[in-house]
Amino acid sequence: MNRFAISDFRFRIGDLRMNTKRFWQVLGVLIGLAVMTAGGFSVRAQSQAQVDLYALQTESFPVMTATLDVFDAAGGFVSGLSAEKITVLEDDQPRPLNLLHELQPGVQFVVAINPGPIFAIRDSNAVSRYDKIAKSLRDWAAARPAEAANDLSLVTTDGLVSTHMKSASDFLNALTAYQPDSRAITPTLNTLSRALDIAAESTAQAGMKRAILFVTPLPEREAIPTLQSLAARAVQLKIRVYVWIVAPQDYFSTSGATALKDLAIQTGGQACHYSGMEDLPDIETYLFHLRHTYQLTYTSGIKTPGSHTLAIQVDLDGQAVSAAPLTFDLDVQPPNPILVLLPEQIVRQSSDVKTNNLMLFAPTEQKIEIIVEFPDGHPRPLVRTTLYVDGKIADENTAEPFDQFTWELNSYTSSSQHNLQVEAVDSLGLSKVSLSVPVTVTVVQPPRGFQVFLVRNSRWIAGGAVLLAGVALVLILFAGGRLRRKSSATRRLARKAHLDPLTQPISPRPEKPAVQLPWTRRRRAAPAYLIRLKGDGQPVTAPPLSLTGSEMTFGANPTQATHVLDDLSVSPLHARLKKEKDSGFYLRDENSIAGTWVNYEPLKKNETRCLQHGDIIHLGKLSYRFMLRNPPEKPKPRIIHQK
C-alpha cells in the first residue's frame, strides 16, 4: 500500500474503536447498504407531488404575474401543463387565468468544494479522490451547450471564488485552474455558508432556480449544529443542496453523514456517498428538472387595500395539489378625476344687435378637460367618465377620449352660478367624484330702444322709404305739368300787379326760428375723457371713453362695470371713478388683482386719488390718459431778475 492507503486504513481502525452497541449499529447499516446496492447510492428527498408559487409581481395591477413550479412524486418537473389544469384562488375566490407559459430560464448553480486530507487519498492508479471529482465536474461543464442560459459559480475552502459566470467554458477554466493541496487544507462549513450567500443573490432571469453542489468530507460532531442552521437557511431561501459525501464506505451511517443527508432531504436535494470507488452521479440529472418553470398571468379582482392571499391548485391526473398561499400587500384606491383649465366666468352675448334670441347667444357650448390620477400608482383602463352640472348629468363618455366633455350653454338665458363635478369609473368598478367647482354664466341681455328697433327692422324701413320716394316722385311729376300751364298766366298777372301801386308787396316781418324738437337737441359734451394708449404711450385710433356720470365703474364683468374692459388682466370690478361737487374726478381701486396705477404709482388699499389733466392711468395692462374738456390754463413762466 502507499502511504495514503495506510493513512486511510488507520483512520478507519481508529474511528471504529467505539462501544459494542455502536459497533452493531454500524454493522447493521453496512449490511443494509450491501443489500441495496453493490456500489454507492444516493438519498433522494421526494415523497409526493409538489407545487411552488413565488415571484409574484404586482407592478402592473390589475394584471398579476407569478412563477410556478410543479414537480411529481419522483421529483421530476411536470411539463406540458395546460391552463385548464390550474385554478387561481385570490382571497379564496377563483380568478380566470389569462396566460400560462412554460419557460426555461436556466439554473443558478454554485459548486462548493470543501477539500480536506481525505480528498488526497489515491487509488491503485495513483488517482486521488479530488482528481476524480474534478474530472466529473469538467466532463459535465464540457458537455454544456454554449447557448445554455445558466449562472455558474465556484467556491472553495481555500479562497477561490468565481461568481456568476455565464458560460460553461468560463466555469471549466476556473475549475481547471484550481489545484488544491488537499492534505494542507482544513475543511470548514464556511464554504457552504459562502455558497448560500452567492446563491441568495438576485437571479439573472425571473424564474431561475437556485442549487448548490456541496462536495465535502464528514463534518466534526461539534459542527453538526452549525450544519443544521445552514440547512434551515437554505430551506428559507428555497435553495436546493446536493451533497457529495467523501468518506470511507463504513462511515456513511455516522452522525456527520446523517446530518449531511438531512441537509439534502430538507432542501429538496440529494445526497451521494463517495468513497473513491463508486461512479459519481451526472450533475445534469440534478439540474434538468430545475431548468423549467411556468409563468402565469391573471387579472386581479381586488378592490380594497390591505393584505391579500394568492393560492394555486394543480390537477395532476385527478389529484389536486396546492401550493402554499402567498401573502402580499396591495394598495388599491379609486381613480381621482380633476377639472383643469375651467374658467371662472362664461359670458354669453349676442354677436350683433339683430340677434335677440337668447338661445342663439355665443358661446353655445364650453369645452371642458380633465385629468385622471391613480393615487395607488396602478393606472387602469377607464370605462366611464361623467360631467355633472348642479348634480345633473351634462355629458358622459363611455369610450375614448375620457378626458374631454362638452357643456351645452344654449339653455342658459339668464345670469347664474353653477357647480361642476366629474366622476371617473375604472375597470375594477371603483369610482370617485371630484370636488365641486363653481362657474358663473353671465348672459348679457340684448339692447332695447328706438335705435335698436331701427337696426333690427332696417330692411323693412328701407323698403318703405323707397316706396314713399317713388310715390313722391309721381306726385311731383303730376304737379309739374299743371304748374307749367299756369306759368304764363301767372307772369301776366304779376306784370300787371307790378304796375299797380295798390298791389305792391309789403316787406314781411322776419320769421321766428322754427321750434327745436327734443330729439334734435345737441348732446351735452363730456367734462372729461379717457384716451386709450398704446405700449409706447401713443394714443390708439379707438374713440375715447366719455366720463359723463357722477360715478363710473370699470371692469371685465358687464353686470358690475359701467365701462367693460376686455382684457385678462382686468378684474370683474377693477376700479371706481367719482365726480365730486368740486368738479374733481377721484379714482379708487376695488381690490383688483393687477392693481390700479396713476402716473406709474399704485393706489393703495382704500386710497382715493384726485386726477389731474394729463395723468396716466393703468387698469391692469390697459393704459389711459385722463383729459379734461376745459383744462386749466398753464401759468406763464415768470422771469425773476437776479441782482
XYZ file of C-alpha atoms in Angstrom:
643
model
C 0.000 0.000 0.000
C 1.086 3.589 -0.472
C 1.146 5.913 2.485
C -2.271 7.452 1.637
C -3.868 3.987 1.689
C -2.181 3.179 5.025
C -3.398 6.505 6.407
C -6.929 5.712 5.273
C -6.743 2.276 6.911
C -5.516 3.735 10.193
C -8.295 6.359 10.010
C -10.909 3.628 9.720
C -9.462 1.429 12.528
C -9.132 4.349 14.902
C -12.669 5.569 14.370
C -14.139 2.053 14.814
C -12.945 1.964 18.389
C -16.341 2.521 19.985
C -18.679 0.723 22.368
C -20.292 -2.546 21.346
C -23.737 -1.042 20.775
C -22.382 1.494 18.309
C -20.424 -1.262 16.527
C -23.502 -3.403 15.915
C -25.440 -0.342 14.661
C -22.740 0.359 12.119
C -22.613 -3.270 11.109
C -26.392 -3.370 10.547
C -26.262 -0.309 8.356
C -23.414 -1.735 6.300
C -25.342 -4.950 5.722
C -28.381 -2.965 4.597
C -26.277 -0.945 2.224
C -24.781 -4.094 0.760
C -28.244 -5.446 0.085
C -29.470 -2.230 -1.543
C -26.540 -1.722 -3.875
C -23.138 -3.111 -4.550
C -21.700 0.332 -5.180
C -22.509 3.840 -3.951
C -26.085 5.107 -3.657
C -27.845 8.429 -3.262
C -30.589 9.656 -0.959
C -33.420 11.462 -2.710
C -35.846 13.840 -0.986
C -39.170 13.269 -2.680
C -42.286 11.575 -1.391
C -45.177 13.379 -3.047
C -46.004 15.877 -5.775
C -45.046 19.470 -5.005
C -46.216 22.859 -6.280
C -44.207 26.022 -5.555
C -45.611 29.514 -6.121
C -43.273 32.519 -5.911
C -42.085 35.781 -7.504
C -45.496 37.481 -7.526
C -45.352 40.759 -9.461
C -47.996 43.409 -8.721
C -46.457 46.378 -10.559
C -48.910 46.051 -13.474
C -52.002 45.632 -11.281
C -54.714 44.584 -12.011
C -52.660 42.276 -14.262
C -50.711 39.981 -11.895
C -47.800 37.706 -12.815
C -46.335 34.842 -10.760
C -43.892 31.965 -11.229
C -44.998 28.369 -10.703
C -43.040 25.105 -10.358
C -44.776 21.726 -10.465
C -42.892 18.515 -9.512
C -44.250 14.974 -9.486
C -43.730 12.437 -6.691
C -40.419 11.339 -8.221
C -39.072 14.911 -8.141
C -39.338 15.460 -11.890
C -40.685 18.689 -13.343
C -44.194 18.268 -14.774
C -44.028 19.705 -18.266
C -46.819 20.423 -20.741
C -49.499 21.626 -18.302
C -52.489 23.412 -19.826
C -54.357 26.354 -18.329
C -57.386 24.111 -17.653
C -55.322 22.173 -15.111
C -54.626 25.247 -12.971
C -57.011 27.058 -10.622
C -56.156 30.540 -9.323
C -57.607 31.486 -5.924
C -57.281 35.118 -4.877
C -58.540 35.711 -1.338
C -60.188 32.267 -1.679
C -62.124 33.461 -4.744
C -61.441 31.862 -8.163
C -59.989 34.171 -10.787
C -59.684 33.402 -14.526
C -56.208 32.521 -15.769
C -55.197 34.701 -18.723
C -51.904 33.150 -19.846
C -49.687 30.191 -18.944
C -46.184 29.950 -20.404
C -43.616 27.224 -19.857
C -40.149 28.767 -19.731
C -36.568 27.546 -19.460
C -34.737 30.366 -17.686
C -31.757 28.210 -16.655
C -30.278 27.494 -13.219
C -28.245 29.499 -10.739
C -25.777 26.782 -9.779
C -22.975 27.062 -7.198
C -20.329 24.363 -6.825
C -18.855 24.495 -3.316
C -15.719 22.346 -2.901
C -14.659 21.757 0.713
C -11.448 19.696 0.335
C -9.528 18.007 3.116
C -6.851 15.364 3.598
C -9.260 12.573 2.685
C -9.560 14.123 -0.820
C -5.861 13.404 -1.380
C -6.117 9.615 -0.936
C -5.246 7.878 -4.183
C -6.334 4.595 -5.714
C -4.106 1.871 -7.148
C -3.613 4.006 -10.248
C -2.376 6.955 -8.112
C -5.529 8.990 -8.940
C -6.758 10.989 -5.966
C -10.375 11.313 -4.981
C -10.259 15.027 -5.775
C -8.989 14.309 -9.291
C -11.956 12.016 -9.888
C -14.371 14.625 -8.530
C -12.806 17.385 -10.664
C -12.948 15.186 -13.760
C -16.674 14.555 -13.228
C -17.281 18.306 -12.926
C -15.185 19.074 -16.014
C -16.992 16.429 -18.063
C -20.335 17.979 -17.133
C -19.181 21.508 -17.980
C -17.653 20.407 -21.297
C -20.955 18.821 -22.344
C -22.970 22.005 -21.768
C -24.106 23.822 -24.932
C -22.647 27.284 -25.408
C -26.077 28.925 -25.610
C -27.341 27.389 -22.380
C -28.694 30.046 -20.003
C -27.000 29.357 -16.672
C -25.474 31.322 -13.833
C -22.458 29.368 -12.572
C -20.237 29.995 -9.551
C -17.311 28.174 -7.967
C -16.453 28.456 -4.258
C -13.593 26.658 -2.456
C -12.418 26.449 1.120
C -9.024 27.989 0.449
C -10.362 31.221 -1.054
C -11.114 30.701 -4.749
C -14.376 32.441 -5.636
C -15.566 32.801 -9.244
C -19.156 34.043 -9.315
C -21.959 34.426 -11.847
C -20.191 33.007 -14.869
C -22.481 32.965 -17.889
C -20.835 30.187 -19.878
C -19.765 26.663 -19.020
C -16.368 27.328 -20.632
C -15.631 30.024 -18.037
C -16.590 27.604 -15.296
C -14.393 24.927 -16.859
C -11.406 27.275 -16.987
C -11.861 28.292 -13.350
C -12.116 24.649 -12.260
C -9.048 23.635 -14.278
C -7.016 26.456 -12.731
C -7.896 25.283 -9.231
C -5.185 22.870 -7.996
C -5.635 22.493 -4.215
C -3.187 20.868 -1.812
C -5.888 18.831 -0.073
C -3.521 17.486 2.595
C -2.835 21.016 3.880
C -6.457 22.246 3.853
C -8.719 22.033 6.874
C -12.378 21.521 5.852
C -14.861 24.109 7.142
C -18.563 24.820 6.768
C -17.745 28.401 5.809
C -17.585 27.105 2.237
C -21.266 26.160 2.349
C -22.176 29.439 4.057
C -20.435 31.438 1.335
C -22.148 29.368 -1.348
C -25.529 30.176 0.227
C -24.678 33.880 0.140
C -23.884 33.720 -3.585
C -26.957 31.638 -4.431
C -29.190 34.058 -2.484
C -28.227 36.962 -4.739
C -30.642 38.176 -7.400
C -31.033 35.801 -10.288
C -30.154 36.835 -13.815
C -33.622 35.897 -15.093
C -37.002 35.632 -13.421
C -37.902 32.054 -12.532
C -34.314 30.852 -12.200
C -33.996 28.197 -9.500
C -31.049 28.037 -7.134
C -28.968 24.940 -6.410
C -25.695 24.122 -4.646
C -23.439 21.105 -5.082
C -21.587 20.711 -1.785
C -18.569 18.396 -2.108
C -17.314 17.760 1.437
C -15.857 15.238 3.862
C -17.730 14.324 7.031
C -18.075 17.247 9.437
C -16.869 17.090 13.009
C -19.502 16.269 15.610
C -19.325 19.747 17.156
C -20.011 21.283 13.723
C -23.348 19.490 13.281
C -25.443 22.300 14.925
C -23.896 24.780 12.502
C -24.752 22.463 9.611
C -28.347 22.267 10.811
C -28.562 26.081 10.923
C -27.265 26.293 7.375
C -29.863 23.709 6.316
C -32.634 25.869 7.829
C -31.304 28.906 5.983
C -31.229 27.020 2.684
C -34.843 25.933 3.212
C -35.861 29.536 3.882
C -34.098 30.745 0.725
C -35.524 27.856 -1.326
C -32.049 26.706 -2.364
C -31.667 23.016 -3.159
C -28.449 21.499 -1.782
C -26.941 18.395 -3.375
C -24.219 16.746 -1.276
C -21.325 14.527 -2.321
C -20.102 12.979 0.936
C -16.468 11.974 0.571
C -15.736 9.330 3.197
C -14.957 5.623 3.600
C -17.935 3.327 2.998
C -18.235 2.261 6.627
C -18.614 5.894 7.743
C -21.838 6.560 5.829
C -24.001 5.947 8.929
C -22.199 8.280 11.307
C -23.862 11.349 12.768
C -21.984 13.621 10.379
C -23.201 11.684 7.333
C -26.747 11.710 8.714
C -26.590 15.494 9.136
C -25.450 15.937 5.547
C -28.225 13.645 4.279
C -30.750 15.647 6.300
C -29.420 18.803 4.672
C -30.181 17.357 1.222
C -33.594 15.990 2.217
C -34.769 19.226 3.864
C -33.781 21.395 0.903
C -35.157 19.077 -1.796
C -31.758 17.908 -2.990
C -29.955 14.571 -2.980
C -27.019 13.091 -1.061
C -24.419 10.786 -2.582
C -21.774 8.766 -0.700
C -18.414 8.653 -2.417
C -15.544 6.557 -1.170
C -13.483 6.783 -4.320
C -14.674 3.540 -5.872
C -18.222 4.483 -6.944
C -19.293 6.313 -10.082
C -20.296 9.897 -9.315
C -23.798 10.996 -10.404
C -24.261 13.014 -13.579
C -24.838 16.595 -12.403
C -27.305 17.154 -15.229
C -29.711 14.714 -13.563
C -29.863 17.223 -10.705
C -30.342 20.294 -12.862
C -32.524 19.045 -15.713
C -35.773 19.409 -13.796
C -34.711 22.767 -12.360
C -34.347 24.413 -15.760
C -38.115 24.567 -16.340
C -40.763 26.800 -14.831
C -44.219 28.227 -15.558
C -45.184 31.865 -15.680
C -48.873 32.578 -15.208
C -50.814 35.810 -15.680
C -54.267 36.598 -14.366
C -56.452 39.668 -13.821
C -56.932 40.560 -10.184
C -60.309 41.381 -8.708
C -59.004 43.154 -5.590
C -60.896 46.354 -4.800
C -59.729 47.151 -1.263
C -56.262 47.991 0.074
C -54.543 45.750 2.614
C -53.214 42.207 2.910
C -54.321 39.550 0.410
C -53.544 35.921 -0.441
C -52.885 34.038 -3.668
C -53.128 30.259 -3.923
C -52.746 27.828 -6.829
C -54.242 24.373 -7.295
C -52.925 21.993 -9.963
C -54.769 18.939 -11.241
C -52.196 16.124 -11.663
C -54.009 13.117 -13.111
C -57.056 13.720 -10.952
C -55.074 14.607 -7.835
C -55.363 18.217 -6.653
C -52.019 19.544 -5.446
C -51.921 23.008 -3.862
C -49.076 25.473 -3.415
C -48.535 27.240 -0.124
C -50.527 30.508 -0.309
C -48.602 33.715 -0.948
C -49.479 36.668 1.270
C -48.941 40.119 -0.209
C -49.903 43.726 0.493
C -51.555 45.875 -2.156
C -52.734 49.477 -2.113
C -55.875 49.953 -4.202
C -57.534 53.376 -4.472
C -60.272 54.655 -6.809
C -59.257 56.971 -9.678
C -59.106 60.677 -8.857
C -60.589 62.971 -11.559
C -59.527 66.644 -11.591
C -61.070 69.504 -13.578
C -58.432 71.602 -15.375
C -58.468 74.927 -17.264
C -62.009 75.660 -16.116
C -62.992 79.355 -16.496
C -64.429 81.179 -13.507
C -66.895 83.043 -15.720
C -68.510 82.432 -19.093
C -70.105 85.492 -20.786
C -72.896 84.799 -23.267
C -73.913 87.677 -25.523
C -75.289 88.360 -28.975
C -72.891 88.597 -31.889
C -74.790 91.615 -33.284
C -77.759 93.799 -32.366
C -80.003 91.935 -34.798
C -79.881 88.763 -32.688
C -82.323 88.923 -29.790
C -82.927 85.151 -29.315
C -81.094 84.326 -26.060
C -80.658 80.660 -27.032
C -78.512 81.740 -30.011
C -76.124 83.827 -27.929
C -72.453 82.896 -28.153
C -70.864 80.764 -26.920
C -73.393 77.946 -27.222
C -71.054 75.370 -25.624
C -67.968 75.125 -23.423
C -65.210 72.535 -23.859
C -64.024 71.027 -20.564
C -60.923 68.896 -19.955
C -59.971 66.703 -17.009
C -57.041 64.602 -15.873
C -57.426 61.298 -14.026
C -54.825 60.267 -11.462
C -54.396 56.897 -9.749
C -53.195 57.574 -6.181
C -52.252 53.908 -5.679
C -49.699 54.047 -8.514
C -51.519 51.405 -10.606
C -53.017 53.042 -13.735
C -56.019 51.130 -15.038
C -58.341 51.441 -18.033
C -61.359 53.705 -17.582
C -64.861 52.565 -18.502
C -66.800 55.790 -17.890
C -66.392 59.480 -17.080
C -69.365 61.740 -16.343
C -69.744 65.530 -16.114
C -72.288 66.790 -13.576
C -73.679 70.341 -13.558
C -75.650 71.143 -10.405
C -75.877 67.422 -9.676
C -77.335 66.516 -13.085
C -75.579 64.703 -15.941
C -74.418 67.218 -18.551
C -72.153 64.915 -20.619
C -70.817 61.349 -20.393
C -68.039 59.310 -22.036
C -68.131 55.517 -22.342
C -65.251 55.330 -24.852
C -62.085 57.239 -25.655
C -61.423 60.092 -25.158
C -62.407 60.023 -21.489
C -60.810 63.376 -20.617
C -62.962 65.734 -22.725
C -66.530 66.998 -22.264
C -68.902 69.431 -23.962
C -71.120 71.591 -21.755
C -74.158 72.862 -23.697
C -74.922 76.520 -22.800
C -77.799 77.448 -25.110
C -80.386 76.730 -22.421
C -78.989 79.396 -20.077
C -80.891 82.635 -20.760
C -80.150 84.455 -17.507
C -77.048 85.007 -15.414
C -76.490 82.324 -12.756
C -73.800 80.307 -10.937
C -73.411 76.560 -11.423
C -71.403 73.823 -9.668
C -69.422 71.412 -11.854
C -68.182 67.948 -10.836
C -66.759 64.985 -12.746
C -66.819 61.253 -11.961
C -64.380 58.562 -13.164
C -65.015 54.782 -13.080
C -62.181 52.304 -13.744
C -62.170 48.701 -14.980
C -62.494 47.395 -11.399
C -65.709 49.338 -10.874
C -64.033 51.773 -8.473
C -65.277 55.342 -8.820
C -64.759 58.779 -7.336
C -66.399 62.194 -7.813
C -64.233 65.310 -7.880
C -64.673 68.390 -5.729
C -67.319 70.895 -6.808
C -66.043 73.886 -8.805
C -68.308 76.963 -9.213
C -68.637 78.622 -12.623
C -70.645 81.796 -13.304
C -72.578 82.012 -16.580
C -73.276 85.682 -17.368
C -75.908 86.389 -20.032
C -75.729 89.947 -21.377
C -79.315 90.936 -22.149
C -79.939 92.296 -25.680
C -80.174 96.129 -26.018
C -83.563 97.814 -26.369
C -84.783 101.206 -27.703
C -85.743 103.092 -30.853
C -82.284 102.860 -32.406
C -82.179 99.084 -31.867
C -85.640 98.883 -33.430
C -84.371 100.750 -36.475
C -81.341 98.475 -36.843
C -83.326 95.241 -36.472
C -86.000 96.424 -38.986
C -83.668 98.260 -41.354
C -84.753 96.202 -44.374
C -88.437 96.963 -43.890
C -87.760 100.627 -43.183
C -85.535 100.924 -46.249
C -88.206 99.293 -48.397
C -90.855 101.659 -47.074
C -88.618 104.661 -47.696
C -88.076 103.606 -51.316
C -91.821 103.174 -51.773
C -92.579 106.608 -50.333
C -89.892 108.158 -52.510
C -91.480 106.602 -55.576
C -94.926 107.942 -54.657
C -93.476 111.386 -54.020
C -91.752 111.362 -57.416
C -95.006 110.521 -59.187
C -96.804 113.330 -57.403
C -94.061 115.794 -58.293
C -94.197 114.869 -61.947
C -98.000 115.206 -61.989
C -97.909 118.547 -60.251
C -95.153 119.840 -62.560
C -97.392 119.622 -65.648
C -100.081 121.731 -64.089
C -97.576 124.306 -62.962
C -96.246 124.776 -66.484
C -99.747 125.515 -67.804
C -100.351 128.166 -65.220
C -96.931 129.772 -65.509
C -97.783 132.088 -68.479
C -100.973 133.438 -66.840
C -99.132 133.959 -63.638
C -96.456 136.021 -65.360
C -99.053 138.322 -66.970
C -100.816 138.948 -63.694
C -97.545 139.585 -61.956
C -96.562 142.238 -64.542
C -99.920 143.964 -64.133
C -99.693 143.875 -60.376
C -96.253 145.381 -60.574
C -97.550 148.395 -62.429
C -100.485 148.906 -59.986
C -99.346 150.777 -56.863
C -102.128 149.260 -54.844
C -100.781 145.843 -55.449
C -97.165 146.484 -54.454
C -95.902 143.850 -51.972
C -95.191 144.772 -48.384
C -91.942 143.510 -46.862
C -92.732 140.682 -44.451
C -91.579 140.646 -40.857
C -88.671 138.425 -40.059
C -89.889 134.952 -39.229
C -89.269 133.369 -35.845
C -86.912 130.438 -35.767
C -88.533 127.047 -36.049
C -89.268 125.122 -32.831
C -86.411 122.757 -31.928
C -87.604 119.175 -31.340
C -86.372 117.222 -28.312
C -84.610 114.562 -30.352
C -82.722 117.160 -32.323
C -81.206 118.621 -29.160
C -77.450 118.612 -29.139
C -75.803 116.204 -26.773
C -74.077 117.576 -23.771
C -70.334 117.383 -24.083
C -68.496 115.208 -21.529
C -66.406 117.143 -18.994
C -63.563 114.602 -19.217
C -62.291 111.658 -21.287
C -60.046 108.621 -21.030
C -57.870 108.200 -24.129
C -56.550 104.669 -24.704
C -52.759 104.500 -25.121
C -50.501 102.008 -26.844
C -47.492 100.349 -25.231
C -45.280 103.203 -26.447
C -47.580 105.830 -24.913
C -49.180 106.952 -28.205
C -52.990 107.132 -28.410
C -54.880 104.438 -30.289
C -57.397 105.150 -33.031
C -60.373 103.978 -30.946
C -62.775 106.687 -29.680
C -62.100 107.888 -26.121
C -64.208 106.892 -23.127
C -66.572 109.737 -22.196
C -66.793 110.358 -18.439
C -70.325 111.766 -18.116
C -71.765 110.164 -14.990
C -71.308 111.085 -11.365
C -69.971 107.591 -10.665
C -68.404 105.204 -13.154
C -67.057 101.677 -12.659
C -64.501 99.820 -14.783
C -64.099 96.025 -15.045
C -64.495 92.878 -17.130
C -67.936 91.866 -15.795
C -70.792 93.561 -17.668
C -73.067 93.184 -14.643
C -70.686 95.034 -12.310
C -68.992 97.595 -14.533
C -70.473 100.513 -16.455
C -67.389 100.538 -18.689
C -66.470 96.972 -19.734
C -62.763 96.435 -20.460
C -61.926 93.280 -22.410
C -58.544 92.178 -21.065
C -57.463 89.201 -18.928
C -55.566 91.496 -16.529
C -58.756 93.402 -15.645
C -60.771 92.108 -12.673
C -64.574 91.752 -12.846
C -64.858 95.022 -10.842
C -61.486 96.744 -11.168
C -61.802 100.472 -10.260
C -64.353 103.187 -9.430
C -64.299 106.880 -10.610
C -66.441 109.534 -8.883
C -67.106 113.128 -9.869
C -67.449 115.269 -6.770
C -69.160 118.640 -6.363
C -65.881 120.455 -6.785
C -65.828 119.093 -10.387
C -62.863 116.903 -9.467
C -62.572 113.275 -10.560
C -61.471 110.839 -7.825
C -60.195 107.333 -8.669
C -60.181 104.311 -6.285
C -59.051 100.695 -6.749
C -61.660 97.973 -5.980
C -59.250 95.309 -4.659
C -58.261 94.273 -8.186
C -55.645 91.598 -8.780
C -53.397 93.527 -11.197
C -53.934 96.842 -9.399
C -54.724 100.428 -10.416
C -51.881 102.844 -11.124
C -51.728 106.661 -11.517
C -48.593 108.059 -13.095
C -46.916 104.657 -12.550
C -47.654 104.647 -8.820
C -50.066 102.010 -7.459
C -53.123 103.050 -5.494
C -53.046 101.615 -2.009
C -55.992 99.862 -0.414
C -58.912 102.287 0.208
C -56.818 105.154 -1.279
C -58.607 107.745 -3.434
C -56.576 109.836 -5.875
C -57.776 113.099 -7.459
C -56.952 113.029 -11.170
C -55.232 115.920 -12.914
C -55.316 116.804 -16.579
C -52.844 114.586 -18.459
C -52.464 111.871 -15.764
C -51.513 108.383 -16.987
C -53.823 105.667 -15.598
C -53.155 101.901 -15.729
C -56.012 99.424 -15.167
C -54.147 96.117 -15.205
C -52.259 96.097 -18.506
C -54.514 98.741 -20.111
C -53.222 102.339 -20.065
C -55.216 105.593 -20.498
C -54.568 109.323 -20.400
C -57.044 111.446 -18.353
C -58.048 114.572 -20.294
C -60.340 117.434 -19.179
C -62.513 119.114 -21.824
C -61.604 122.518 -20.382
C -58.118 122.035 -18.984
C -56.791 124.721 -16.638
C -54.501 127.296 -18.149
C -50.888 126.667 -17.628
C -49.301 129.502 -15.660
C -46.946 131.590 -17.686
C -43.372 131.413 -16.628
C -42.157 134.388 -14.640
C -38.737 135.799 -15.158
C -37.062 136.863 -11.969
C -34.033 139.036 -12.384
C -31.283 138.332 -10.000
C -29.438 141.331 -8.741
